DNA sequence: TGACAATATGTCATATCTGACATATTTTTA
DNA sequence: TAAAAATATGTCAGATATGACATATTGTCA
């Protein structure tokens, strides 16, 4: 991961103190974050393709607009669980989820 | 999913009242459960391949033997998050996770 | 431009997950 | 076999994620 990406992640609230500290993000942590981001992006793509607003999606998910917003940016406060459940609720298959992770 | 699988899931604690209710498991729910089970099985496979005991893995994960046991059977009390974090901690790549989901 | 729709951000009470512990059960080994 | 090691099950206090709300910001279109 590069400095560009760090900036992006920092902006999104992943608390990263310094470049040094950032570089010490374990392989595990960065993989986890990347996974989340990929699926988040996929979720937004899916929603917009289906021409839904966040409010409409929230209704489908029995959640709230603000949580959908957080889901779609991979906010640290949302779990992979919720992202994946949301993708499934929008009709994504397990195979498609796998594809998104691999991409 | 068939009756056999229901029995198996019920035994594992997924609360399913009746066959009728079971059959009403939404596509979403069953996909979610299947996803979890696939990754759980993968986790156990990985641990045994690396010749680790649950106690040893627990130490690596900074968790406990009992939680590892639950992770490996996809217990309803464990999140996808924890399963995936555990896989990553054992050195699994995102691509490998994707493969496991697709399998 | 201004007004309206959509999305983002911050906060919080409640719900759910977690590690830890005790203990039961199963598997391995001598 | 019997003892030891490994795994499973049940419970719970504390940690984390959640929906909901208020409000801010951004995008769109007349």
PDB file of N, CA, C and O in Angstrom, chain A residues 27-32 34-36 38 61 78-82 84-86 88-89 92-95 97-99 101-103, chain B residues 27-32 34-36 38 61 78-82 84-86 88-89 92-95 97-99 101-103:
ATOM      1  N   UNK A  27       0.183  -7.437   7.735  1.00  0.00           N
ATOM      2  CA  UNK A  27      -0.415  -7.992   6.524  1.00  0.00           C
ATOM      3  C   UNK A  27      -1.881  -8.290   6.814  1.00  0.00           C
ATOM      4  O   UNK A  27      -2.766  -7.987   6.022  1.00  0.00           O
ATOM      5  N   UNK A  28      -2.111  -8.844   7.990  1.00  0.00           N
ATOM      6  CA  UNK A  28      -3.464  -9.222   8.381  1.00  0.00           C
ATOM      7  C   UNK A  28      -4.410  -8.036   8.381  1.00  0.00           C
ATOM      8  O   UNK A  28      -5.488  -8.076   7.785  1.00  0.00           O
ATOM      9  N   UNK A  29      -3.963  -6.970   9.018  1.00  0.00           N
ATOM     10  CA  UNK A  29      -4.828  -5.792   9.103  1.00  0.00           C
ATOM     11  C   UNK A  29      -5.112  -5.178   7.748  1.00  0.00           C
ATOM     12  O   UNK A  29      -6.257  -4.821   7.437  1.00  0.00           O
ATOM     13  N   UNK A  30      -4.066  -5.055   6.935  1.00  0.00           N
ATOM     14  CA  UNK A  30      -4.293  -4.406   5.646  1.00  0.00           C
ATOM     15  C   UNK A  30      -5.156  -5.277   4.742  1.00  0.00           C
ATOM     16  O   UNK A  30      -6.004  -4.760   4.009  1.00  0.00           O
ATOM     17  N   UNK A  31      -4.980  -6.589   4.832  1.00  0.00           N
ATOM     18  CA  UNK A  31      -5.852  -7.469   4.048  1.00  0.00           C
ATOM     19  C   UNK A  31      -7.305  -7.303   4.470  1.00  0.00           C
ATOM     20  O   UNK A  31      -8.212  -7.257   3.635  1.00  0.00           O
ATOM     21  N   UNK A  32      -7.481  -7.213   5.770  1.00  0.00           N
ATOM     22  CA  UNK A  32      -8.838  -7.071   6.304  1.00  0.00           C
ATOM     23  C   UNK A  32      -9.485  -5.775   5.808  1.00  0.00           C
ATOM     24  O   UNK A  32     -10.629  -5.770   5.346  1.00  0.00           O
ATOM     25  N   UNK A  34      -8.626  -4.010   3.186  1.00  0.00           N
ATOM     26  CA  UNK A  34      -8.842  -4.084   1.738  1.00  0.00           C
ATOM     27  C   UNK A  34     -10.100  -4.874   1.395  1.00  0.00           C
ATOM     28  O   UNK A  34     -10.868  -4.497   0.514  1.00  0.00           O
ATOM     29  N   UNK A  35     -10.261  -5.971   2.114  1.00  0.00           N
ATOM     30  CA  UNK A  35     -11.439  -6.813   1.905  1.00  0.00           C
ATOM     31  C   UNK A  35     -12.705  -5.995   2.109  1.00  0.00           C
ATOM     32  O   UNK A  35     -13.635  -6.004   1.300  1.00  0.00           O
ATOM     33  N   UNK A  36     -12.714  -5.278   3.228  1.00  0.00           N
ATOM     34  CA  UNK A  36     -13.886  -4.462   3.546  1.00  0.00           C
ATOM     35  C   UNK A  36     -14.142  -3.425   2.472  1.00  0.00           C
ATOM     36  O   UNK A  36     -15.278  -3.239   2.018  1.00  0.00           O
ATOM     37  N   UNK A  38     -13.241  -3.379  -0.662  1.00  0.00           N
ATOM     38  CA  UNK A  38     -13.708  -3.976  -1.913  1.00  0.00           C
ATOM     39  C   UNK A  38     -15.201  -4.272  -1.856  1.00  0.00           C
ATOM     40  O   UNK A  38     -15.942  -3.974  -2.795  1.00  0.00           O
ATOM     41  N   UNK A  61     -32.923  -3.101   4.135  1.00  0.00           N
ATOM     42  CA  UNK A  61     -32.031  -3.734   5.113  1.00  0.00           C
ATOM     43  C   UNK A  61     -32.549  -3.607   6.540  1.00  0.00           C
ATOM     44  O   UNK A  61     -31.933  -4.112   7.468  1.00  0.00           O
ATOM     45  N   UNK A  78     -18.328  -0.367  10.941  1.00  0.00           N
ATOM     46  CA  UNK A  78     -19.183  -1.432  10.413  1.00  0.00           C
ATOM     47  C   UNK A  78     -18.403  -2.726  10.217  1.00  0.00           C
ATOM     48  O   UNK A  78     -17.232  -2.714   9.858  1.00  0.00           O
ATOM     49  N   UNK A  79     -19.081  -3.805  10.471  1.00  0.00           N
ATOM     50  CA  UNK A  79     -18.443  -5.111  10.389  1.00  0.00           C
ATOM     51  C   UNK A  79     -18.581  -5.701   8.992  1.00  0.00           C
ATOM     52  O   UNK A  79     -19.500  -5.353   8.243  1.00  0.00           O
ATOM     53  N   UNK A  80     -17.663  -6.584   8.683  1.00  0.00           N
ATOM     54  CA  UNK A  80     -17.762  -7.354   7.449  1.00  0.00           C
ATOM     55  C   UNK A  80     -19.102  -8.077   7.403  1.00  0.00           C
ATOM     56  O   UNK A  80     -19.725  -8.182   6.359  1.00  0.00           O
ATOM     57  N   UNK A  81     -19.515  -8.553   8.558  1.00  0.00           N
ATOM     58  CA  UNK A  81     -20.799  -9.230   8.659  1.00  0.00           C
ATOM     59  C   UNK A  81     -21.918  -8.430   8.016  1.00  0.00           C
ATOM     60  O   UNK A  81     -22.654  -8.926   7.175  1.00  0.00           O
ATOM     61  N   UNK A  82     -22.021  -7.161   8.424  1.00  0.00           N
ATOM     62  CA  UNK A  82     -23.127  -6.347   7.936  1.00  0.00           C
ATOM     63  C   UNK A  82     -22.989  -6.061   6.451  1.00  0.00           C
ATOM     64  O   UNK A  82     -23.983  -6.057   5.714  1.00  0.00           O
ATOM     65  N   UNK A  84     -21.575  -7.957   4.204  1.00  0.00           N
ATOM     66  CA  UNK A  84     -21.910  -9.175   3.459  1.00  0.00           C
ATOM     67  C   UNK A  84     -23.402  -9.472   3.515  1.00  0.00           C
ATOM     68  O   UNK A  84     -24.025  -9.811   2.510  1.00  0.00           O
ATOM     69  N   UNK A  85     -23.996  -9.306   4.678  1.00  0.00           N
ATOM     70  CA  UNK A  85     -25.443  -9.487   4.774  1.00  0.00           C
ATOM     71  C   UNK A  85     -26.175  -8.556   3.815  1.00  0.00           C
ATOM     72  O   UNK A  85     -27.176  -8.923   3.212  1.00  0.00           O
ATOM     73  N   UNK A  86     -25.667  -7.334   3.693  1.00  0.00           N
ATOM     74  CA  UNK A  86     -26.312  -6.354   2.821  1.00  0.00           C
ATOM     75  C   UNK A  86     -26.196  -6.763   1.365  1.00  0.00           C
ATOM     76  O   UNK A  86     -27.160  -6.661   0.597  1.00  0.00           O
ATOM     77  N   UNK A  88     -25.888  -9.742   0.263  1.00  0.00           N
ATOM     78  CA  UNK A  88     -26.780 -10.884   0.068  1.00  0.00           C
ATOM     79  C   UNK A  88     -28.224 -10.413  -0.057  1.00  0.00           C
ATOM     80  O   UNK A  88     -28.980 -10.912  -0.889  1.00  0.00           O
ATOM     81  N   UNK A  89     -28.581  -9.417   0.744  1.00  0.00           N
ATOM     82  CA  UNK A  89     -29.953  -8.897   0.695  1.00  0.00           C
ATOM     83  C   UNK A  89     -30.259  -8.279  -0.668  1.00  0.00           C
ATOM     84  O   UNK A  89     -31.408  -8.241  -1.097  1.00  0.00           O
ATOM     85  N   UNK A  92     -26.910 -10.640  -4.187  1.00  0.00           N
ATOM     86  CA  UNK A  92     -25.588 -11.120  -4.584  1.00  0.00           C
ATOM     87  C   UNK A  92     -25.403 -12.570  -4.151  1.00  0.00           C
ATOM     88  O   UNK A  92     -25.792 -12.934  -3.047  1.00  0.00           O
ATOM     89  N   UNK A  93     -24.833 -13.376  -5.006  1.00  0.00           N
ATOM     90  CA  UNK A  93     -24.569 -14.772  -4.655  1.00  0.00           C
ATOM     91  C   UNK A  93     -23.205 -14.884  -3.975  1.00  0.00           C
ATOM     92  O   UNK A  93     -22.384 -13.975  -4.065  1.00  0.00           O
ATOM     93  N   UNK A  94     -22.991 -16.012  -3.316  1.00  0.00           N
ATOM     94  CA  UNK A  94     -21.696 -16.230  -2.684  1.00  0.00           C
ATOM     95  C   UNK A  94     -20.569 -16.185  -3.721  1.00  0.00           C
ATOM     96  O   UNK A  94     -19.503 -15.637  -3.445  1.00  0.00           O
ATOM     97  N   UNK A  95     -20.856 -16.724  -4.881  1.00  0.00           N
ATOM     98  CA  UNK A  95     -19.818 -16.718  -5.917  1.00  0.00           C
ATOM     99  C   UNK A  95     -19.463 -15.297  -6.344  1.00  0.00           C
ATOM    100  O   UNK A  95     -18.302 -14.971  -6.570  1.00  0.00           O
ATOM    101  N   UNK A  97     -19.723 -12.690  -4.463  1.00  0.00           N
ATOM    102  CA  UNK A  97     -18.956 -12.111  -3.357  1.00  0.00           C
ATOM    103  C   UNK A  97     -17.496 -12.534  -3.476  1.00  0.00           C
ATOM    104  O   UNK A  97     -16.580 -11.720  -3.330  1.00  0.00           O
ATOM    105  N   UNK A  98     -17.303 -13.802  -3.764  1.00  0.00           N
ATOM    106  CA  UNK A  98     -15.936 -14.311  -3.943  1.00  0.00           C
ATOM    107  C   UNK A  98     -15.234 -13.555  -5.062  1.00  0.00           C
ATOM    108  O   UNK A  98     -14.072 -13.159  -4.922  1.00  0.00           O
ATOM    109  N   UNK A  99     -15.968 -13.329  -6.153  1.00  0.00           N
ATOM    110  CA  UNK A  99     -15.380 -12.603  -7.271  1.00  0.00           C
ATOM    111  C   UNK A  99     -14.970 -11.199  -6.844  1.00  0.00           C
ATOM    112  O   UNK A  99     -13.887 -10.737  -7.183  1.00  0.00           O
ATOM    113  N   UNK A 101     -14.128 -10.184  -3.947  1.00  0.00           N
ATOM    114  CA  UNK A 101     -12.950 -10.239  -3.076  1.00  0.00           C
ATOM    115  C   UNK A 101     -11.676 -10.461  -3.880  1.00  0.00           C
ATOM    116  O   UNK A 101     -10.627  -9.909  -3.575  1.00  0.00           O
ATOM    117  N   UNK A 102     -11.802 -11.253  -4.912  1.00  0.00           N
ATOM    118  CA  UNK A 102     -10.625 -11.573  -5.738  1.00  0.00           C
ATOM    119  C   UNK A 102     -10.194 -10.424  -6.637  1.00  0.00           C
ATOM    120  O   UNK A 102      -9.027 -10.329  -7.003  1.00  0.00           O
ATOM    121  N   UNK A 103     -11.154  -9.589  -6.965  1.00  0.00           N
ATOM    122  CA  UNK A 103     -10.902  -8.568  -7.999  1.00  0.00           C
ATOM    123  C   UNK A 103      -9.751  -7.635  -7.667  1.00  0.00           C
ATOM    124  O   UNK A 103      -9.489  -7.347  -6.534  1.00  0.00           O
TER     125      UNK A 103
ATOM    126  N   UNK B  27     -33.189 -16.887   1.143  1.00  0.00           N
ATOM    127  CA  UNK B  27     -31.968 -17.143   0.372  1.00  0.00           C
ATOM    128  C   UNK B  27     -30.799 -16.456   1.066  1.00  0.00           C
ATOM    129  O   UNK B  27     -29.726 -17.027   1.225  1.00  0.00           O
ATOM    130  N   UNK B  28     -31.080 -15.246   1.537  1.00  0.00           N
ATOM    131  CA  UNK B  28     -30.048 -14.453   2.198  1.00  0.00           C
ATOM    132  C   UNK B  28     -29.482 -15.166   3.423  1.00  0.00           C
ATOM    133  O   UNK B  28     -28.271 -15.305   3.572  1.00  0.00           O
ATOM    134  N   UNK B  29     -30.378 -15.630   4.257  1.00  0.00           N
ATOM    135  CA  UNK B  29     -29.921 -16.286   5.481  1.00  0.00           C
ATOM    136  C   UNK B  29     -29.130 -17.545   5.199  1.00  0.00           C
ATOM    137  O   UNK B  29     -28.077 -17.789   5.800  1.00  0.00           O
ATOM    138  N   UNK B  30     -29.646 -18.361   4.283  1.00  0.00           N
ATOM    139  CA  UNK B  30     -28.942 -19.619   4.042  1.00  0.00           C
ATOM    140  C   UNK B  30     -27.596 -19.376   3.370  1.00  0.00           C
ATOM    141  O   UNK B  30     -26.618 -20.057   3.685  1.00  0.00           O
ATOM    142  N   UNK B  31     -27.534 -18.370   2.506  1.00  0.00           N
ATOM    143  CA  UNK B  31     -26.236 -18.041   1.902  1.00  0.00           C
ATOM    144  C   UNK B  31     -25.247 -17.607   2.972  1.00  0.00           C
ATOM    145  O   UNK B  31     -24.073 -17.991   2.950  1.00  0.00           O
ATOM    146  N   UNK B  32     -25.747 -16.820   3.892  1.00  0.00           N
ATOM    147  CA  UNK B  32     -24.880 -16.327   4.967  1.00  0.00           C
ATOM    148  C   UNK B  32     -24.341 -17.476   5.806  1.00  0.00           C
ATOM    149  O   UNK B  32     -23.144 -17.556   6.100  1.00  0.00           O
ATOM    150  N   UNK B  34     -24.128 -20.637   4.936  1.00  0.00           N
ATOM    151  CA  UNK B  34     -23.217 -21.458   4.134  1.00  0.00           C
ATOM    152  C   UNK B  34     -21.833 -20.833   4.049  1.00  0.00           C
ATOM    153  O   UNK B  34     -20.820 -21.529   4.134  1.00  0.00           O
ATOM    154  N   UNK B  35     -21.825 -19.530   3.858  1.00  0.00           N
ATOM    155  CA  UNK B  35     -20.559 -18.803   3.788  1.00  0.00           C
ATOM    156  C   UNK B  35     -19.751 -19.033   5.051  1.00  0.00           C
ATOM    157  O   UNK B  35     -18.564 -19.355   5.017  1.00  0.00           O
ATOM    158  N   UNK B  36     -20.424 -18.872   6.173  1.00  0.00           N
ATOM    159  CA  UNK B  36     -19.755 -19.050   7.456  1.00  0.00           C
ATOM    160  C   UNK B  36     -19.207 -20.469   7.594  1.00  0.00           C
ATOM    161  O   UNK B  36     -18.059 -20.657   7.997  1.00  0.00           O
ATOM    162  N   UNK B  38     -18.430 -22.625   5.301  1.00  0.00           N
ATOM    163  CA  UNK B  38     -17.298 -22.879   4.410  1.00  0.00           C
ATOM    164  C   UNK B  38     -16.004 -22.332   5.001  1.00  0.00           C
ATOM    165  O   UNK B  38     -14.974 -23.001   4.985  1.00  0.00           O
ATOM    166  N   UNK B  61      -4.200 -16.048  18.140  1.00  0.00           N
ATOM    167  CA  UNK B  61      -5.309 -15.122  17.894  1.00  0.00           C
ATOM    168  C   UNK B  61      -5.605 -14.231  19.093  1.00  0.00           C
ATOM    169  O   UNK B  61      -6.502 -13.396  19.028  1.00  0.00           O
ATOM    170  N   UNK B  78     -20.465 -16.710  16.687  1.00  0.00           N
ATOM    171  CA  UNK B  78     -19.276 -16.056  16.126  1.00  0.00           C
ATOM    172  C   UNK B  78     -19.591 -15.355  14.820  1.00  0.00           C
ATOM    173  O   UNK B  78     -20.407 -15.817  14.031  1.00  0.00           O
ATOM    174  N   UNK B  79     -18.938 -14.244  14.643  1.00  0.00           N
ATOM    175  CA  UNK B  79     -19.183 -13.433  13.449  1.00  0.00           C
ATOM    176  C   UNK B  79     -18.262 -13.838  12.309  1.00  0.00           C
ATOM    177  O   UNK B  79     -17.190 -14.395  12.525  1.00  0.00           O
ATOM    178  N   UNK B  80     -18.714 -13.530  11.115  1.00  0.00           N
ATOM    179  CA  UNK B  80     -17.868 -13.702   9.934  1.00  0.00           C
ATOM    180  C   UNK B  80     -16.569 -12.921  10.121  1.00  0.00           C
ATOM    181  O   UNK B  80     -15.502 -13.389   9.751  1.00  0.00           O
ATOM    182  N   UNK B  81     -16.700 -11.755  10.696  1.00  0.00           N
ATOM    183  CA  UNK B  81     -15.531 -10.933  10.975  1.00  0.00           C
ATOM    184  C   UNK B  81     -14.428 -11.723  11.651  1.00  0.00           C
ATOM    185  O   UNK B  81     -13.287 -11.737  11.205  1.00  0.00           O
ATOM    186  N   UNK B  82     -14.784 -12.387  12.734  1.00  0.00           N
ATOM    187  CA  UNK B  82     -13.775 -13.096  13.512  1.00  0.00           C
ATOM    188  C   UNK B  82     -13.210 -14.268  12.733  1.00  0.00           C
ATOM    189  O   UNK B  82     -12.007 -14.535  12.782  1.00  0.00           O
ATOM    190  N   UNK B  84     -12.925 -14.520   9.497  1.00  0.00           N
ATOM    191  CA  UNK B  84     -12.036 -14.012   8.448  1.00  0.00           C
ATOM    192  C   UNK B  84     -10.745 -13.460   9.033  1.00  0.00           C
ATOM    193  O   UNK B  84      -9.658 -13.719   8.531  1.00  0.00           O
ATOM    194  N   UNK B  85     -10.854 -12.743  10.131  1.00  0.00           N
ATOM    195  CA  UNK B  85      -9.647 -12.257  10.793  1.00  0.00           C
ATOM    196  C   UNK B  85      -8.732 -13.414  11.171  1.00  0.00           C
ATOM    197  O   UNK B  85      -7.511 -13.317  11.079  1.00  0.00           O
ATOM    198  N   UNK B  86      -9.337 -14.498  11.613  1.00  0.00           N
ATOM    199  CA  UNK B  86      -8.548 -15.660  12.023  1.00  0.00           C
ATOM    200  C   UNK B  86      -7.842 -16.286  10.835  1.00  0.00           C
ATOM    201  O   UNK B  86      -6.662 -16.647  10.918  1.00  0.00           O
ATOM    202  N   UNK B  88      -6.970 -14.777   8.153  1.00  0.00           N
ATOM    203  CA  UNK B  88      -5.896 -13.868   7.762  1.00  0.00           C
ATOM    204  C   UNK B  88      -4.703 -14.019   8.694  1.00  0.00           C
ATOM    205  O   UNK B  88      -3.553 -14.006   8.261  1.00  0.00           O
ATOM    206  N   UNK B  89      -4.989 -14.205   9.975  1.00  0.00           N
ATOM    207  CA  UNK B  89      -3.918 -14.362  10.955  1.00  0.00           C
ATOM    208  C   UNK B  89      -3.099 -15.618  10.678  1.00  0.00           C
ATOM    209  O   UNK B  89      -1.920 -15.688  11.009  1.00  0.00           O
ATOM    210  N   UNK B  92      -3.723 -16.700   5.427  1.00  0.00           N
ATOM    211  CA  UNK B  92      -4.550 -16.860   4.237  1.00  0.00           C
ATOM    212  C   UNK B  92      -4.642 -15.540   3.482  1.00  0.00           C
ATOM    213  O   UNK B  92      -4.801 -14.494   4.102  1.00  0.00           O
ATOM    214  N   UNK B  93      -4.547 -15.586   2.189  1.00  0.00           N
ATOM    215  CA  UNK B  93      -4.672 -14.369   1.380  1.00  0.00           C
ATOM    216  C   UNK B  93      -6.138 -14.132   1.037  1.00  0.00           C
ATOM    217  O   UNK B  93      -6.976 -15.039   1.143  1.00  0.00           O
ATOM    218  N   UNK B  94      -6.424 -12.904   0.612  1.00  0.00           N
ATOM    219  CA  UNK B  94      -7.796 -12.596   0.212  1.00  0.00           C
ATOM    220  C   UNK B  94      -8.236 -13.509  -0.935  1.00  0.00           C
ATOM    221  O   UNK B  94      -9.387 -13.958  -0.954  1.00  0.00           O
ATOM    222  N   UNK B  95      -7.321 -13.769  -1.844  1.00  0.00           N
ATOM    223  CA  UNK B  95      -7.670 -14.641  -2.966  1.00  0.00           C
ATOM    224  C   UNK B  95      -8.044 -16.042  -2.487  1.00  0.00           C
ATOM    225  O   UNK B  95      -8.983 -16.654  -2.996  1.00  0.00           O
ATOM    226  N   UNK B  97      -9.256 -16.770   0.401  1.00  0.00           N
ATOM    227  CA  UNK B  97     -10.566 -16.666   1.044  1.00  0.00           C
ATOM    228  C   UNK B  97     -11.663 -16.710  -0.019  1.00  0.00           C
ATOM    229  O   UNK B  97     -12.660 -17.412   0.131  1.00  0.00           O
ATOM    230  N   UNK B  98     -11.426 -15.979  -1.092  1.00  0.00           N
ATOM    231  CA  UNK B  98     -12.400 -15.975  -2.188  1.00  0.00           C
ATOM    232  C   UNK B  98     -12.590 -17.388  -2.721  1.00  0.00           C
ATOM    233  O   UNK B  98     -13.723 -17.833  -2.951  1.00  0.00           O
ATOM    234  N   UNK B  99     -11.481 -18.084  -2.868  1.00  0.00           N
ATOM    235  CA  UNK B  99     -11.558 -19.461  -3.371  1.00  0.00           C
ATOM    236  C   UNK B  99     -12.388 -20.320  -2.434  1.00  0.00           C
ATOM    237  O   UNK B  99     -13.242 -21.087  -2.871  1.00  0.00           O
ATOM    238  N   UNK B 101     -14.736 -19.441  -0.491  1.00  0.00           N
ATOM    239  CA  UNK B 101     -16.152 -19.084  -0.581  1.00  0.00           C
ATOM    240  C   UNK B 101     -16.791 -19.682  -1.837  1.00  0.00           C
ATOM    241  O   UNK B 101     -17.943 -20.110  -1.820  1.00  0.00           O
ATOM    242  N   UNK B 102     -16.016 -19.703  -2.900  1.00  0.00           N
ATOM    243  CA  UNK B 102     -16.539 -20.212  -4.173  1.00  0.00           C
ATOM    244  C   UNK B 102     -16.689 -21.731  -4.193  1.00  0.00           C
ATOM    245  O   UNK B 102     -17.511 -22.259  -4.936  1.00  0.00           O
ATOM    246  N   UNK B 103     -15.884 -22.376  -3.390  1.00  0.00           N
ATOM    247  CA  UNK B 103     -15.790 -23.840  -3.490  1.00  0.00           C
ATOM    248  C   UNK B 103     -17.110 -24.555  -3.292  1.00  0.00           C
ATOM    249  O   UNK B 103     -17.938 -24.150  -2.527  1.00  0.00           O
TER     250      UNK B 103
END
